[in-house]
Amino acid sequence: MNLFLKPQTPLFDPSSSTSWSSSAIKSLRSFFFNLVVLVCNQISSILLLQPRGPRLQSNLFDPSSSTSILQGCNSFNLGENLSEMSNNASVPTSASNTPIAIDDDESPLETNSDPSLLPITSRHTSAVWSDFKRKRVGDVIKAECNHCSKLLAGGSKAGTTHLKDHIKICPKRVCQDLRQTRMFGTKKNLNDKNDTMTLAPYEFHQEDGRRDLAEMIILHEYPISMVEHIGFRKYSKTLQPGFKVPSRNTTRKDIMKRYELEKENVATLLRKAKGKIALTTDMWTADNQRKGYMAVTSHFIDNTWKLQSRIIRFLYVPAPHTAEVLADALKESIQSWNLDLRLSSITVDNCSTNDAMMEILKGVFPYGSLLLRGDFFHMRCCAHILNLIVQDGLSAVVSNGVQRIRDSVVFWTASDKRVQRFEQVAKQITPECSRKLALDCKTRWNSTYEMLSIATSYKEVFVVLSARNNLYKNPPTPEDWEKVEKICEHLEVFSKTTLSFSGTNYPTANLYFPKICALRIAISGWLLSPHDYVRKMADIMLQKYNKYWASVNGLMGVATILDPRYKMALIRFYFAKIFDEHDFEIEVRRISDLLRRLVDEYGSKMGKTQGSSNQQDFDLGSSSKSNEETFMQEFAEFLQQDKDSNCGEFKDDEYAKLVGELEEGFETCDIDSGTSGLCTE
């Protein structure tokens, strides 16, 4: 303090009662000024040890500028720091004159041992600098690519656009911009359980997202309003922030656009098919609306000889569903696809309304365009025929017993408590049985068969529970169980046949004939059963079988003849088991004549005639064994024994000639070019 203060007059004289003198005030003012200078010099020495950028190198600490010093120190509380400054003897009294080298940009964020490298500072905010480093080359600053080491302009005035362009085309850069890539899961081989995640370029398209959204709603029958749900929109935004969820009306338009596209694809496929088109139709009632809808499905062989099935209409049919109303709806569906001249058959369920509808339609379409003038225009559903045969047989002999079993299943599946009680008893009495009780649908006989087969395995459980629960008042009788068990053994062959007929891709006409004949032989065998109820059931089933399948056997027989494994031999084999000697020859001749009529019709439509008066019959030929469960071993033995008989059949060369002409006709006919739908050379 003595270094700066040189008082010539005492600041305070105790002996003097007068006020402060002017010289004392001047001395006090000089004291405070020097004190301010001391404090500012102390602050300057601290800040210069930790430079914070070019702004700290202002005139604030310029000794020649007293104004700057005073302005810079006005914000400090001098009273709080006075004692600290007075006791610190090692504090420098002036700012250091040694210059501090600071980069032109800003304080460095990273350093490198290479003297030519320059640091990436806080001013370099672009993401592109993660792929470049700054480097001094001569007197200029360059940006060097971290991947290919190419030098580009890197000064403060060069910008970063050219650097971004280089990253896009850099030959040695592996995709590292995660904002334009996506993780894909791949497996090296089928046995590899772990997915390998890889990065691959990804480009988002709004149109693809809208198309997939519409397809999802169609496939899973979601309500269109889901696109406006907050949760769905939030979820979509999380998956792809760039996807803009469309509105309800836009989604509806996307769905209709997809419908029109698929409709055109089906139309193109139908136009290219050179053969005839078969249709199946059925009525469907919506549970929630109680409205009737008609579904129409087309079946045909495409040009690659693959079986195709396409739904061509699904339309609302207003009540009442009379034969006239149904006929008009089906006629409109057929004409809207221009299938008038290309129909081969229409398959419907067996009910009186459908019979009347088919009679109306047979007179609507051109008479000459139908197969054999409409002889096979009306076809009956095989699965539905099976259902009628079995239902009639069961109703005649065990209708009361089946109903008691059905009531028992309904009772013990009515509540969770009853189900739990039934399962507890079943685990103790029949621990080997694990199947759950199933209630049948009365219009599907195979579901009735499943219900009965499961219930019979728990018959002891039903007996025990009938004695423990007073509410269970109508259990099946021992006679019911005996009949149902015996009948289920016989109906197993029907169950397997129904499953075969219910397939969508593999069943073809040549496979139906052996199964239908096997059923006919099985039913005839039941007529010899020692149980009267089995014989009665077989008699009723046989009547229903002959009513519906007597004529259908002809068309199925033709398909079997065209199978090179069987030819005419399989027809003769099964008919020998079904008919007596007199009827056998009649039925075999009926199938042969039907085949000739079909060949003649196809030949005439292709501009060829096939005479049949002097033709020889098919030769038996040889046949390889198939996988048919029944009678196939006997069929092989039959072929060996009857190989030389040639009983009323075509020769092999005649058979091959006819089949060759049919195939040639399919190759030469062109339905697309004309409107008549008839094949011409």
XYZ file of C-alpha atoms in Angstrom:
681
model
C 0.000 0.000 0.000
C 2.854 2.355 0.735
C 3.950 1.914 -2.885
C 0.982 3.866 -4.158
C -0.010 6.061 -1.196
C 2.123 9.064 -0.398
C -0.003 11.107 1.995
C 1.465 14.542 2.701
C -1.299 15.477 5.057
C -2.962 13.240 7.621
C -6.361 12.017 6.506
C -7.805 12.462 9.971
C -6.480 14.668 12.724
C -7.966 13.788 16.104
C -7.039 17.121 17.528
C -8.921 18.871 14.797
C -12.629 19.132 15.046
C -12.937 20.520 11.589
C -14.118 18.479 8.574
C -11.951 16.805 5.967
C -9.586 19.051 4.060
C -9.492 19.228 0.252
C -6.012 17.698 0.218
C -7.302 14.716 2.193
C -10.096 14.168 -0.291
C -7.633 14.251 -3.192
C -5.408 11.718 -1.414
C -8.389 9.424 -0.826
C -9.402 9.686 -4.518
C -5.858 8.787 -5.594
C -5.921 5.803 -3.219
C -9.073 4.329 -4.736
C -7.847 4.881 -8.296
C -4.622 3.011 -7.635
C -6.569 0.284 -5.879
C -8.766 -0.188 -8.983
C -5.702 -0.475 -11.192
C -4.246 -3.099 -8.849
C -7.424 -5.212 -8.894
C -7.762 -5.017 -12.693
C -4.169 -6.075 -13.156
C -4.809 -9.074 -10.892
C -7.906 -10.101 -12.897
C -6.009 -9.628 -16.162
C -3.238 -11.957 -15.062
C -5.804 -14.688 -14.164
C -7.795 -14.435 -17.385
C -4.739 -14.382 -19.612
C -3.728 -17.754 -18.183
C -7.041 -19.239 -19.498
C -7.781 -17.525 -22.846
C -11.379 -17.829 -23.980
C -11.156 -16.430 -27.490
C -10.364 -13.273 -29.358
C -12.888 -11.207 -27.418
C -10.716 -11.460 -24.276
C -7.912 -9.678 -26.118
C -9.657 -6.339 -26.221
C -8.538 -3.009 -24.845
C -9.917 -3.946 -21.462
C -6.401 -4.634 -20.231
C -4.645 -1.957 -22.221
C -2.653 0.101 -19.651
C -2.929 3.108 -21.924
C -6.700 3.124 -21.777
C -7.884 4.085 -18.329
C -11.460 4.322 -19.544
C -11.508 0.694 -20.573
C -10.020 -0.370 -17.320
C -12.567 1.469 -15.245
C -15.472 0.246 -17.371
C -14.271 -3.325 -17.132
C -13.951 -3.167 -13.376
C -17.269 -1.521 -12.572
C -18.908 -4.945 -12.337
C -16.606 -6.220 -9.609
C -17.306 -5.802 -5.915
C -14.149 -4.136 -4.760
C -15.065 -4.269 -1.091
C -15.160 -8.081 -1.070
C -11.778 -8.477 -2.749
C -9.884 -5.719 -0.957
C -8.541 -7.782 1.900
C -7.580 -10.695 -0.401
C -5.652 -8.453 -2.748
C -3.832 -6.682 0.092
C -2.597 -9.950 1.572
C -1.442 -11.526 -1.720
C 2.150 -10.412 -2.114
C 2.842 -12.598 -5.162
C 0.167 -11.060 -7.396
C 1.685 -9.334 -10.414
C 1.004 -5.659 -10.646
C 0.636 -5.440 -14.406
C -0.563 -7.460 -17.380
C 1.899 -9.775 -19.085
C 3.314 -8.474 -22.367
C 3.950 -12.016 -23.770
C 1.656 -12.647 -26.793
C -0.554 -15.759 -26.763
C -1.053 -17.572 -30.135
C -4.713 -18.322 -30.762
C -6.190 -19.880 -33.961
C -7.960 -17.608 -36.381
C -11.253 -19.462 -35.944
C -11.897 -20.274 -32.304
C -10.351 -22.173 -29.453
C -9.393 -25.750 -30.505
C -11.618 -28.769 -29.785
C -9.132 -31.413 -30.899
C -5.426 -31.643 -31.540
C -3.092 -33.901 -33.514
C 0.567 -34.606 -33.389
C 0.915 -33.888 -37.133
C 2.023 -30.215 -37.342
C 0.292 -29.774 -40.685
C -3.106 -30.755 -39.283
C -5.417 -28.071 -38.044
C -7.997 -28.665 -35.321
C -11.729 -28.994 -35.938
C -13.197 -26.195 -33.880
C -16.654 -25.363 -32.612
C -17.242 -23.274 -35.727
C -17.192 -26.436 -37.864
C -20.722 -27.586 -37.060
C -21.465 -29.494 -40.281
C -21.680 -33.286 -39.978
C -19.467 -33.612 -43.039
C -16.368 -32.854 -40.924
C -16.661 -36.347 -39.423
C -15.360 -37.578 -42.803
C -12.660 -34.883 -43.277
C -9.717 -33.380 -41.429
C -8.285 -29.885 -41.900
C -4.745 -29.688 -43.140
C -2.373 -26.835 -44.028
C -0.732 -27.372 -47.412
C 1.654 -24.552 -48.138
C -0.138 -21.292 -47.586
C -3.665 -22.655 -48.009
C -5.965 -24.794 -45.861
C -7.244 -28.040 -47.376
C -9.879 -30.614 -46.323
C -8.512 -34.163 -46.607
C -10.973 -37.088 -47.025
C -10.563 -39.680 -44.278
C -11.379 -42.470 -46.743
C -9.557 -41.741 -50.014
C -7.171 -38.968 -48.773
C -8.275 -36.605 -51.535
C -7.586 -32.911 -50.841
C -10.324 -30.352 -51.355
C -10.682 -26.699 -50.510
C -11.076 -26.310 -46.754
C -10.757 -22.623 -45.987
C -13.346 -20.578 -44.126
C -14.781 -19.237 -47.409
C -14.892 -22.598 -49.251
C -18.087 -23.893 -47.624
C -19.056 -27.565 -47.238
C -21.254 -28.294 -50.275
C -18.371 -29.678 -52.326
C -17.361 -31.840 -49.356
C -20.865 -33.372 -49.137
C -20.848 -34.052 -52.869
C -17.544 -35.863 -52.566
C -18.818 -38.086 -49.725
C -21.684 -39.280 -51.919
C -19.303 -40.508 -54.628
C -16.230 -41.403 -52.564
C -15.153 -44.840 -53.886
C -13.592 -45.975 -50.624
C -16.278 -44.815 -48.253
C -18.359 -47.591 -46.678
C -21.979 -46.561 -46.025
C -21.782 -44.724 -42.711
C -24.564 -42.167 -43.044
C -27.063 -43.939 -40.819
C -29.769 -41.479 -41.730
C -29.969 -42.983 -45.219
C -29.500 -46.646 -44.311
C -31.558 -49.383 -42.686
C -30.741 -52.525 -40.739
C -31.589 -55.724 -42.619
C -31.653 -59.192 -41.030
C -30.196 -61.997 -43.151
C -29.250 -65.628 -42.578
C -26.230 -67.266 -44.105
C -28.084 -70.579 -44.409
C -31.433 -72.109 -43.498
C -30.025 -73.851 -40.421
C -28.573 -70.643 -38.997
C -30.666 -69.558 -36.015
C -29.019 -66.143 -35.625
C -29.762 -63.255 -37.956
C -26.868 -61.214 -39.323
C -27.700 -57.518 -39.223
C -26.286 -55.472 -42.079
C -26.593 -51.874 -43.234
C -27.913 -51.275 -46.717
C -29.047 -48.179 -48.614
C -32.692 -47.325 -48.024
C -34.986 -44.900 -49.767
C -38.441 -44.161 -48.391
C -41.451 -43.846 -50.695
C -44.780 -42.549 -49.412
C -46.675 -44.417 -52.143
C -45.302 -47.788 -51.006
C -46.414 -47.119 -47.447
C -49.940 -46.235 -48.548
C -50.148 -49.321 -50.743
C -49.054 -51.634 -47.916
C -51.440 -49.922 -45.490
C -54.374 -50.557 -47.833
C -53.294 -54.176 -48.290
C -53.093 -54.674 -44.519
C -56.639 -53.366 -44.037
C -57.910 -55.669 -46.804
C -56.123 -58.795 -45.583
C -57.113 -58.498 -41.928
C -60.479 -56.770 -42.391
C -59.518 -53.816 -40.222
C -61.894 -50.827 -40.113
C -60.809 -48.006 -42.392
C -61.246 -45.584 -39.490
C -58.138 -47.041 -37.831
C -55.974 -44.659 -39.876
C -57.411 -41.797 -37.821
C -56.753 -43.414 -34.451
C -54.197 -41.523 -32.394
C -52.427 -44.693 -31.287
C -51.986 -45.965 -34.847
C -50.691 -42.615 -36.052
C -48.210 -42.444 -33.189
C -47.044 -45.978 -33.856
C -46.597 -45.262 -37.590
C -44.624 -42.128 -36.798
C -42.307 -44.122 -34.549
C -41.621 -46.704 -37.253
C -41.121 -44.178 -40.054
C -41.186 -40.471 -39.179
C -41.351 -39.609 -42.871
C -44.599 -41.523 -43.458
C -47.665 -39.322 -43.541
C -50.649 -41.419 -42.489
C -53.453 -40.818 -45.015
C -56.976 -39.892 -44.073
C -59.958 -42.228 -44.101
C -61.151 -41.061 -47.513
C -57.693 -41.372 -49.044
C -57.329 -44.887 -47.673
C -60.707 -45.844 -49.124
C -59.544 -44.602 -52.523
C -56.327 -46.619 -52.194
C -58.344 -49.762 -51.447
C -60.601 -49.250 -54.467
C -57.534 -48.591 -56.602
C -56.068 -51.896 -55.448
C -59.388 -53.604 -56.215
C -59.432 -52.281 -59.764
C -55.834 -53.397 -60.268
C -56.523 -56.939 -59.056
C -59.710 -57.091 -61.123
C -57.766 -56.229 -64.249
C -55.167 -58.888 -63.432
C -57.889 -61.538 -63.096
C -59.505 -60.381 -66.350
C -56.172 -60.696 -68.148
C -55.640 -64.171 -66.731
C -59.116 -65.255 -67.851
C -58.607 -63.850 -71.354
C -55.376 -65.772 -71.791
C -56.869 -69.083 -70.667
C -57.722 -71.078 -73.808
C -59.999 -73.640 -72.172
C -63.449 -73.413 -70.681
C -64.244 -71.874 -67.311
C -66.024 -73.713 -64.488
C -67.839 -71.756 -61.773
C -68.810 -72.484 -58.193
C -71.250 -70.329 -56.249
C -72.798 -70.286 -52.808
C -74.786 -67.937 -50.598
C -73.268 -66.518 -47.430
C -75.092 -64.693 -44.639
C -73.291 -62.082 -42.535
C -73.911 -62.653 -38.830
C -73.820 -58.997 -37.829
C -75.983 -57.697 -40.708
C -78.176 -60.704 -41.422
C -77.784 -59.983 -45.125
C -77.205 -62.494 -47.892
C -74.185 -62.344 -50.204
C -73.345 -64.426 -53.264
C -69.766 -65.554 -53.882
C -68.797 -66.636 -57.413
C -65.460 -68.379 -58.015
C -63.932 -69.324 -61.375
C -61.825 -72.454 -61.900
C -59.727 -73.072 -64.993
C -56.447 -74.434 -66.325
C -54.018 -71.732 -67.437
C -51.633 -71.974 -70.388
C -48.962 -73.557 -68.180
C -51.398 -76.366 -67.208
C -51.803 -75.146 -63.652
C -55.115 -75.220 -61.795
C -56.265 -71.656 -61.055
C -59.125 -70.415 -58.865
C -60.175 -66.761 -58.705
C -63.130 -65.062 -57.012
C -64.827 -62.937 -59.666
C -67.809 -61.590 -57.708
C -68.950 -61.085 -54.140
C -72.236 -59.234 -54.243
C -75.165 -58.452 -51.991
C -78.386 -60.219 -52.976
C -81.542 -58.671 -51.496
C -84.214 -60.913 -50.020
C -86.191 -62.964 -50.819
C -83.633 -65.396 -52.227
C -85.877 -67.051 -54.771
C -84.643 -68.992 -57.777
C -85.362 -66.020 -60.072
C -83.455 -63.550 -57.876
C -80.448 -65.848 -57.579
C -80.483 -66.599 -61.315
C -80.475 -62.879 -62.198
C -77.577 -62.185 -59.814
C -75.495 -65.071 -61.159
C -76.303 -64.205 -64.799
C -75.172 -60.603 -64.256
C -71.931 -61.827 -62.691
C -71.190 -64.139 -65.633
C -71.985 -61.547 -68.285
C -69.933 -58.827 -66.574
C -66.835 -60.976 -67.169
C -67.894 -62.028 -70.706
C -67.934 -65.721 -69.808
C -71.196 -66.511 -71.595
C -69.625 -68.664 -74.306
C -66.869 -70.185 -72.204
C -68.793 -71.916 -69.416
C -68.265 -75.614 -68.832
C -70.257 -76.168 -65.631
C -71.622 -74.456 -62.529
C -71.358 -76.273 -59.205
C -73.902 -75.505 -56.472
C -75.234 -77.036 -53.278
C -78.041 -79.589 -53.364
C -81.228 -77.687 -52.606
C -84.455 -77.180 -54.495
C -83.815 -73.436 -54.982
C -80.503 -74.099 -56.689
C -82.078 -76.765 -58.894
C -84.672 -74.260 -60.102
C -82.016 -71.567 -60.563
C -79.913 -73.832 -62.801
C -82.904 -74.676 -64.971
C -83.462 -70.933 -65.536
C -79.798 -70.319 -66.406
C -79.639 -73.246 -68.807
C -82.117 -71.449 -71.039
C -80.309 -68.098 -70.795
C -76.915 -68.965 -72.231
C -76.321 -70.001 -75.867
C -77.385 -73.597 -76.155
C -74.542 -74.702 -78.437
C -71.815 -73.216 -76.272
C -72.498 -75.453 -73.272
C -70.656 -78.716 -72.777
C -72.622 -81.527 -74.510
C -75.568 -79.131 -74.858
C -75.794 -78.600 -71.129
C -75.670 -82.227 -69.938
C -73.017 -81.300 -67.354
C -73.954 -77.644 -66.880
C -75.431 -78.317 -63.419
C -72.933 -80.030 -61.115
C -73.558 -80.891 -57.486
C -71.035 -80.229 -54.735
C -69.316 -83.491 -53.769
C -68.664 -82.400 -50.209
C -72.311 -81.421 -49.816
C -73.428 -84.781 -51.204
C -71.256 -86.516 -48.630
C -72.875 -84.411 -45.934
C -76.385 -85.349 -47.110
C -75.546 -89.043 -47.294
C -74.141 -89.182 -43.772
C -76.746 -86.908 -42.205
C -79.579 -88.991 -43.629
C -77.935 -92.182 -42.388
C -77.368 -90.849 -38.871
C -80.852 -89.370 -38.597
C -82.432 -92.689 -39.479
C -80.741 -94.807 -36.798
C -79.203 -92.723 -33.985
C -80.809 -89.301 -34.183
C -81.923 -89.407 -30.515
C -78.555 -90.713 -29.331
C -76.659 -88.053 -31.298
C -78.903 -85.369 -29.825
C -78.276 -86.614 -26.250
C -74.528 -86.550 -26.849
C -74.826 -83.068 -28.343
C -76.809 -81.875 -25.289
C -74.169 -83.368 -22.976
C -71.373 -81.532 -24.776
C -73.353 -78.289 -24.592
C -73.956 -78.774 -20.842
C -70.309 -79.463 -19.905
C -68.924 -76.640 -22.048
C -71.473 -74.006 -20.961
C -69.233 -72.411 -18.297
C -65.626 -72.400 -17.180
C -66.570 -74.027 -13.899
C -68.190 -76.986 -15.658
C -65.268 -77.343 -18.055
C -62.874 -77.406 -15.107
C -65.016 -79.981 -13.304
C -65.181 -82.195 -16.402
C -61.413 -82.041 -16.939
C -60.699 -82.913 -13.291
C -62.775 -86.076 -13.515
C -61.351 -86.907 -16.973
C -57.768 -86.775 -15.684
C -58.621 -89.391 -13.080
C -60.683 -91.753 -15.259
C -59.167 -91.323 -18.750
C -55.726 -89.750 -18.292
C -54.642 -90.873 -21.774
C -57.252 -88.618 -23.428
C -56.218 -84.993 -23.907
C -58.667 -83.756 -26.573
C -61.235 -81.147 -25.574
C -64.954 -81.519 -26.107
C -66.113 -79.996 -29.388
C -69.620 -78.974 -30.376
C -70.647 -79.758 -33.949
C -72.228 -77.694 -36.685
C -75.394 -79.472 -37.818
C -74.830 -78.638 -41.475
C -71.331 -80.144 -41.524
C -71.347 -83.864 -40.934
C -67.565 -84.078 -40.412
C -67.895 -81.783 -37.383
C -70.592 -84.158 -36.071
C -68.215 -87.057 -36.613
C -65.498 -85.247 -34.682
C -67.881 -84.454 -31.815
C -68.983 -88.095 -31.570
C -65.472 -89.549 -31.781
C -64.237 -87.284 -28.970
C -67.292 -87.859 -26.794
C -67.014 -91.647 -27.043
C -63.523 -91.509 -25.557
C -65.038 -89.816 -22.459
C -68.180 -91.968 -22.117
C -67.158 -93.172 -18.618
C -66.665 -89.566 -17.530
C -70.210 -88.695 -18.610
C -71.544 -91.669 -16.653
C -69.735 -90.598 -13.453
C -70.775 -86.959 -13.769
C -74.417 -87.889 -14.353
C -74.479 -89.378 -10.832
C -72.755 -86.364 -9.222
C -74.631 -83.473 -10.807
C -78.396 -83.254 -10.487
C -78.617 -80.601 -13.199
C -77.217 -83.030 -15.766
C -80.506 -84.774 -16.528
C -80.257 -86.178 -20.087
C -77.063 -88.242 -20.397
C -76.612 -90.723 -23.298
C -77.767 -94.265 -22.642
C -75.490 -97.327 -22.913
C -77.297 -98.231 -26.139
C -76.483 -94.776 -27.543
C -72.782 -95.241 -26.825
C -72.765 -98.689 -28.439
C -74.412 -97.468 -31.637
C -72.296 -94.338 -31.897
C -69.037 -96.244 -31.427
C -69.957 -98.775 -34.112
C -71.138 -96.094 -36.539
C -67.998 -93.976 -36.043
C -65.906 -96.963 -37.080
C -67.804 -97.132 -40.373
C -67.799 -93.380 -40.978
C -64.027 -93.030 -40.840
C -63.789 -93.609 -44.596
C -66.250 -90.737 -45.125
C -64.138 -88.469 -42.922
C -60.980 -89.101 -44.956
C -62.816 -88.568 -48.234
C -64.302 -85.294 -46.993
C -60.860 -83.998 -46.044
C -59.596 -84.888 -49.517
C -62.497 -83.098 -51.206
C -62.014 -80.011 -49.025
C -58.554 -79.228 -50.422
C -58.100 -76.110 -52.544
C -55.142 -76.832 -54.836
C -54.513 -80.544 -55.272
C -57.960 -82.192 -55.850
C -58.692 -82.854 -59.521
C -61.380 -84.956 -61.180
C -59.141 -87.957 -61.830
C -58.646 -88.344 -58.055
C -62.346 -88.269 -57.217
C -63.442 -91.389 -59.068
C -61.463 -93.972 -57.005
C -62.610 -92.374 -53.754
C -66.253 -92.246 -54.769
C -66.127 -95.876 -55.900
C -64.445 -96.882 -52.630
C -67.326 -95.255 -50.715
C -69.855 -97.113 -52.848
C -68.154 -100.449 -52.147
C -67.919 -99.668 -48.415
C -71.618 -98.824 -48.138
C -72.534 -102.012 -50.003
C -70.438 -103.972 -47.528
C -72.328 -102.481 -44.579
C -75.487 -104.132 -45.890
C -74.035 -107.424 -44.615
C -73.482 -106.109 -41.060
C -74.946 -108.186 -38.189
C -76.332 -104.973 -36.655
C -79.688 -103.970 -38.023
C -79.106 -100.233 -37.419
C -75.922 -100.402 -39.536
C -77.780 -102.152 -42.356
C -80.564 -99.602 -42.178
C -78.098 -96.730 -42.310
C -76.288 -98.305 -45.277
C -79.537 -98.745 -47.215
C -80.497 -95.071 -46.799
C -76.978 -93.934 -47.718
C -76.985 -96.077 -50.835
C -80.243 -94.547 -52.042
C -78.852 -91.031 -51.604
C -75.594 -92.047 -53.310
C -77.361 -93.367 -56.417
C -79.584 -90.287 -56.595
C -76.733 -87.778 -56.840
C -73.693 -89.636 -58.150
C -75.055 -91.984 -60.772
C -74.531 -89.413 -63.574
C -71.532 -87.683 -62.020
C -69.606 -90.936 -62.189
C -69.561 -90.564 -65.960
C -67.641 -87.289 -66.026
C -65.305 -88.441 -63.273
C -64.766 -91.644 -65.220
C -63.664 -89.687 -68.298
C -61.110 -87.809 -66.188
C -59.838 -91.135 -64.901
C -59.448 -92.519 -68.441
C -57.357 -89.468 -69.394
C -55.020 -90.253 -66.496
C -52.205 -92.262 -68.168
C -51.779 -94.349 -65.016
C -55.302 -95.757 -65.176
C -56.853 -95.366 -68.651
C -59.912 -97.610 -68.933
C -58.553 -100.279 -66.622
C -59.506 -98.550 -63.375
C -63.065 -98.048 -64.645
C -63.470 -101.740 -65.354
C -61.818 -102.701 -62.055
C -64.199 -100.707 -59.852
C -67.320 -101.360 -61.909
C -66.679 -105.091 -61.652
C -66.916 -104.728 -57.870
C -69.957 -102.452 -57.901
C -72.233 -103.921 -60.600
C -73.281 -107.386 -61.642
C -72.130 -108.916 -64.922
C -74.952 -107.440 -66.996
C -74.800 -103.900 -65.566
C -71.004 -103.955 -65.696
C -70.937 -104.019 -69.515
C -73.614 -101.327 -69.728
C -71.773 -98.945 -67.382
C -68.390 -99.456 -69.057
C -69.961 -98.784 -72.452
C -71.654 -95.655 -71.068
C -68.318 -94.189 -69.965
C -66.698 -95.048 -73.314
C -69.515 -93.436 -75.275
C -69.316 -90.309 -73.127
C -65.614 -89.973 -73.883
C -66.267 -90.309 -77.631
C -68.966 -87.628 -77.496
C -66.624 -85.218 -75.733
C -63.833 -85.875 -78.216
C -66.229 -85.353 -81.132
C -67.464 -82.072 -79.692
C -63.992 -80.689 -79.109
C -62.973 -81.845 -82.567
C -65.936 -80.187 -84.258
C -65.288 -76.891 -82.515
C -61.709 -77.016 -83.745
C -62.789 -77.739 -87.298
C -62.114 -81.489 -87.079
C -64.464 -84.451 -87.013
C -63.897 -87.592 -85.058
C -65.756 -90.657 -86.334
C -66.698 -93.141 -83.658
C -68.590 -95.874 -85.471
C -65.590 -97.938 -86.563
C -63.189 -97.006 -83.774
C -61.653 -99.613 -81.556
C -61.845 -99.322 -77.791
C -59.025 -98.397 -75.430
C -56.425 -100.976 -74.634
C -55.798 -101.703 -71.001
C -52.111 -101.009 -71.276
C -49.902 -100.920 -68.237
C -50.292 -98.774 -65.191
C -47.988 -97.866 -62.348
C -49.081 -98.252 -58.763
C -50.574 -95.216 -57.055
C -50.919 -94.298 -53.418
C -54.659 -94.956 -53.158
C -55.311 -96.485 -49.761
C -57.869 -99.056 -50.845
C -58.035 -101.530 -53.706
C -54.809 -100.414 -55.365
C -53.071 -103.704 -54.699
C -56.062 -105.550 -56.108
C -56.039 -103.209 -59.082
C -52.443 -104.147 -59.869
C -53.346 -107.824 -59.779
C -56.361 -107.120 -61.959
C -54.166 -105.480 -64.579
C -51.876 -108.490 -64.686
C -54.730 -110.958 -65.093
C -56.746 -108.932 -67.604
C -53.856 -107.658 -69.659
C -54.740 -109.621 -72.813
C -58.549 -109.480 -72.660
C -59.052 -106.122 -74.494
C -62.713 -106.251 -73.633
C -64.462 -103.494 -75.614
C -61.688 -100.882 -75.367
C -59.654 -98.642 -77.625
C -56.160 -99.629 -78.691
C -53.215 -97.730 -77.248
C -52.444 -96.055 -80.578
C -56.054 -94.871 -80.929
C -56.005 -93.522 -77.397
C -52.736 -91.698 -77.999
C -54.074 -90.289 -81.264
C -57.176 -88.837 -79.633
C -55.260 -87.327 -76.743
C -52.726 -85.849 -79.159
C -55.466 -84.209 -81.187
C -56.969 -82.725 -78.043
C -53.617 -81.265 -76.998
C -53.046 -79.928 -80.501
C -56.435 -78.265 -80.411
C -55.611 -76.471 -77.148
C -52.420 -75.143 -78.714
C -54.053 -73.874 -81.922
C -57.295 -72.379 -80.612
C -57.292 -68.674 -79.766
C -60.142 -67.335 -77.697
C -58.649 -63.860 -77.211
C -59.034 -62.887 -80.857
C -62.774 -63.491 -81.169
C -65.961 -62.832 -79.303
C -67.621 -66.164 -79.912
C -65.376 -68.083 -77.562
C -65.237 -71.085 -79.925
C -61.913 -72.565 -81.013
C -61.088 -72.462 -84.732
C -58.050 -73.517 -86.665
